[in-house]
Amino acid sequence: MYGVVLWSDARSNKAVFWCEDHGDLAYFQGDPATVNQTTSCFDAGDLVQFEVYHEAKLRKALNPKVVRSKADADLPNKLLRHSAGITRKQTGGEVLPFRPKAAPPVEFRHRGQA
């Protein structure tokens, strides 16, 4: 699978990839002890290739390798700008209102509550 790095943290050796199939994001978590603390393996916008597996309902990345550095360094900002312009009607259905809960019995109320 190919993907673009959206976020990474060199100290914890973690990254999030936007996948070429536009499905779920892939999460990478390597061994923090194997990372050079002065440089990051991945930067936002890097094109990476990796294997995919699923664990606990998450798509995870295995053996990621940078194919092209800074292939789209502005991609995370482009996605943020695009999502800021999306209205509720474009993102889905109606949110059901919650009914107010009845007040708890007096013996369960915290001090200072009426």
Rosetta silent file (secondary structure, phi, psi, omega in degrees, C-alpha in Angstrom):
SEQUENCE: MYGVVLWSDARSNKAVFWCEDHGDLAYFQGDPATVNQTTSCFDAGDLVQFEVYHEAKLRKALNPKVVRSKADADLPNKLLRHSAGITRKQTGGEVLPFRPKAAPPVEFRHRGQA
SCORE:     score description
SCORE:     0.000 S_00000001
   1 L     0.000  144.172  172.461    0.000    0.000    0.000 S_00000001
   2 E  -106.690  152.723  177.305    1.116    3.553   -0.666 S_00000001
   3 E  -160.568  171.913  178.700    0.194    6.499    1.509 S_00000001
   4 E  -117.946  135.877 -179.534    1.112   10.025    2.494 S_00000001
   5 E   -70.700  123.073  175.104    2.262   10.939    5.994 S_00000001
   6 E   -94.753  -34.103 -176.636   -0.272   13.216    7.694 S_00000001
   7 E  -154.240  145.647  174.381    1.387   13.286   11.121 S_00000001
   8 E  -150.712  156.014  176.604    4.473   11.842   12.756 S_00000001
   9 E  -135.793  108.947 -175.593    6.300   11.932   16.080 S_00000001
  10 L   -65.702  -38.626 -176.607    9.974   10.990   15.923 S_00000001
  11 L   -63.500  -38.019 -179.635   10.422   10.581   19.686 S_00000001
  12 L   -98.364   -1.158  179.472    7.708    7.946   19.987 S_00000001
  13 L    56.369   51.927  179.324    8.302    6.526   16.473 S_00000001
  14 E  -124.785  153.815  176.601    4.649    6.935   15.463 S_00000001
  15 E  -157.275  158.313  175.173    2.981    8.131   12.271 S_00000001
  16 E  -123.296  129.916 -177.373   -0.428    8.349   10.596 S_00000001
  17 E  -115.531  136.947  170.976   -0.748    7.625    6.869 S_00000001
  18 E   -89.234  120.295 -170.227   -3.503    8.602    4.434 S_00000001
  19 E   -86.651  152.062 -177.753   -3.839    5.523    2.231 S_00000001
  20 L   -61.523  -26.221 -179.323   -3.996    5.371   -1.555 S_00000001
  21 L   -84.683    1.870  179.684   -7.356    3.549   -1.430 S_00000001
  22 L    58.649   23.070  175.583   -8.891    6.483    0.516 S_00000001
  23 L   -85.331 -148.966  179.228  -10.070    3.988    3.127 S_00000001
  24 L   -61.877  151.815  174.220   -9.261    4.143    6.817 S_00000001
  25 L   -66.204  154.034  176.738   -6.082    5.862    7.914 S_00000001
  26 E  -108.952  133.996 -177.990   -3.156    3.573    8.735 S_00000001
  27 E  -107.140  130.759  177.514   -1.394    3.947   12.070 S_00000001
  28 E  -114.088  133.456  173.796    2.270    3.098   12.496 S_00000001
  29 E  -137.906  103.950  177.658    3.916    2.536   15.860 S_00000001
  30 L   -91.693 -178.180  178.676    7.515    1.403   15.777 S_00000001
  31 L   -77.924  116.016 -178.600    9.871    0.714   18.627 S_00000001
  32 H   -58.240  -25.103 -178.382   10.853    4.092   20.151 S_00000001
  33 H   -72.065  -16.250 -177.034   14.264    2.661   21.091 S_00000001
  34 H   -94.929    3.725 -176.203   15.184    2.224   17.409 S_00000001
  35 L   -97.883  138.330  172.055   14.734    5.870   16.441 S_00000001
  36 L   -74.323  117.747 -173.883   17.517    8.406   16.127 S_00000001
  37 L   -66.398  -14.991 -177.232   16.273   11.152   18.456 S_00000001
  38 L   -91.718  -17.798 -179.626   17.752   13.967   16.333 S_00000001
  39 L  -133.520  148.930  177.916   15.950   13.166   13.071 S_00000001
  40 L   -93.001  141.719  176.569   12.459   12.021   12.188 S_00000001
  41 L   -71.168  -34.762 -176.077   11.947    9.024    9.956 S_00000001
  42 L  -128.391  146.471  172.581    8.824   10.567    8.440 S_00000001
  43 L  -127.333  152.800  177.587    7.649   14.094    7.753 S_00000001
  44 L   -54.273  131.881  179.556    4.190   15.303    6.765 S_00000001
  45 L    96.865  -10.511  177.472    3.804   14.964    3.022 S_00000001
  46 L   -68.515  138.675  172.596    6.258   12.084    2.566 S_00000001
  47 E   -87.083  125.645 -177.917    5.085    9.335    0.211 S_00000001
  48 E  -125.641  154.941  173.566    5.529    5.974    1.949 S_00000001
  49 E  -118.813  138.967 -175.320    5.038    2.330    1.042 S_00000001
  50 E  -157.801  165.517  172.607    3.987   -0.161    3.713 S_00000001
  51 E   -92.600  150.669 -177.617    2.198   -3.402    4.476 S_00000001
  52 E  -117.316  139.648  170.454   -1.278   -3.209    6.008 S_00000001
  53 E  -145.485  163.446 -179.909   -2.875   -5.324    8.717 S_00000001
  54 E  -112.610  136.862  178.754   -5.854   -4.889   11.033 S_00000001
  55 E  -146.208  125.726  178.519   -5.682   -5.017   14.807 S_00000001
  56 L    51.166   47.401  177.699   -8.440   -4.096   17.254 S_00000001
  57 L    65.166   16.725  177.127  -10.537   -2.491   14.484 S_00000001
  58 E  -116.066  144.681  172.241   -7.618   -0.280   13.405 S_00000001
  59 E   -86.006  124.303 -177.589   -5.719   -0.315   10.134 S_00000001
  60 E  -119.105  151.160 -179.810   -2.042   -0.540   10.998 S_00000001
  61 E  -104.156  142.227  179.943    1.086   -0.052    8.914 S_00000001
  62 E  -130.563  139.028  177.962    4.047   -2.406    8.990 S_00000001
  63 E    54.840   48.822  179.736    7.549   -1.886    7.545 S_00000001
  64 E   -70.344  143.547  178.038    6.951    1.623    6.161 S_00000001
  65 E  -136.266  136.558  177.982    9.596    3.034    3.842 S_00000001
  66 E   -72.172  124.314  177.612    9.844    6.548    2.415 S_00000001
  67 E   -92.570  -42.416  179.963    9.448    6.394   -1.372 S_00000001
  68 E  -147.810  118.088 -179.757    9.592   10.130   -1.989 S_00000001
  69 L   -72.136  138.355  177.195   10.347   12.760    0.609 S_00000001
  70 L    55.596   38.968  178.624    8.046   15.821    0.675 S_00000001
  71 L   -60.562  -38.080  176.294    5.848   14.476   -2.140 S_00000001
  72 L  -150.976   73.866 -174.491    3.016   16.707   -0.863 S_00000001
  73 L   -61.546  -24.113 -177.804    4.252   18.571    2.209 S_00000001
  74 L   -93.200    3.057 -176.665    1.157   20.808    2.291 S_00000001
  75 H   -55.870  -47.684  179.099   -1.358   17.927    2.221 S_00000001
  76 H   -56.692  -40.738  178.634   -2.289   18.083    5.937 S_00000001
  77 H   -68.676  -37.371  177.033   -3.017   21.826    5.613 S_00000001
  78 H   -61.311  -43.745  179.603   -4.997   21.277    2.396 S_00000001
  79 H   -64.653  -40.820  177.891   -7.161   18.696    4.153 S_00000001
  80 H   -63.246  -44.212  179.333   -7.751   21.004    7.126 S_00000001
  81 H   -63.519  -41.861 -179.741   -8.738   23.901    4.858 S_00000001
  82 H   -64.604  -44.750 -177.483  -11.060   21.664    2.853 S_00000001
  83 H   -68.611  -27.035  178.814  -12.745   20.181    5.927 S_00000001
  84 H   -66.126  -26.507 -178.461  -13.293   23.648    7.434 S_00000001
  85 L   -89.376   -2.918 -178.233  -15.542   24.498    4.475 S_00000001
  86 L   -84.853  130.861  179.241  -17.760   21.422    4.777 S_00000001
  87 L   -91.210  167.083 -179.132  -21.168   22.063    6.321 S_00000001
  88 H   -56.742  -40.578 -177.772  -23.139   19.641    8.483 S_00000001
  89 H   -62.688  -30.889  179.551  -25.481   18.734    5.600 S_00000001
  90 H   -76.979  -23.063 -174.150  -22.507   17.589    3.544 S_00000001
  91 H   -94.960  -11.016  178.055  -21.118   15.400    6.309 S_00000001
  92 L   154.214 -165.704 -173.341  -24.138   13.350    7.206 S_00000001
  93 L   -78.763 -169.800 -177.301  -27.502   13.041    8.792 S_00000001
  94 L   -77.545  147.006  174.323  -29.257   14.702   11.630 S_00000001
  95 L   -93.642  128.721 -179.208  -28.037   14.474   15.181 S_00000001
  96 L   -77.850  133.901  178.991  -30.751   13.333   17.544 S_00000001
  97 L   -72.537  146.317  176.326  -31.266   15.603   20.536 S_00000001
  98 L   -89.512  139.795  175.560  -30.785   14.074   23.961 S_00000001
  99 L   -76.091  142.458  177.690  -33.585   14.364   26.473 S_00000001
 100 L   -63.476  139.834  178.076  -32.555   16.094   29.687 S_00000001
 101 L   -77.377  147.379  175.180  -31.887   13.634   32.476 S_00000001
 102 L   -67.417  149.717  179.714  -33.984   13.795   35.582 S_00000001
 103 L   -62.969  140.371  178.212  -32.179   15.260   38.576 S_00000001
 104 L   -66.880  156.601  177.192  -30.479   12.601   40.739 S_00000001
 105 L   -56.176  152.245 -175.131  -31.982   11.893   44.150 S_00000001
 106 H   -53.964  -38.870 -176.436  -30.939   14.364   46.815 S_00000001
 107 H   -68.395  -15.674  179.233  -28.691   11.835   48.583 S_00000001
 108 H  -100.805   -3.718 -179.316  -26.582   11.439   45.387 S_00000001
 109 L   -76.892  147.173  175.706  -26.113   15.123   44.630 S_00000001
 110 L   -75.095  155.226  176.741  -22.767   16.768   45.237 S_00000001
 111 L   -59.663  142.326  178.161  -22.519   19.478   47.825 S_00000001
 112 L    93.445  -11.340  177.248  -23.337   22.858   46.440 S_00000001
 113 L   -92.017  148.434  179.488  -25.915   21.534   43.952 S_00000001
 114 L   -83.779    0.000    0.000  -29.559   22.395   44.395 S_00000001
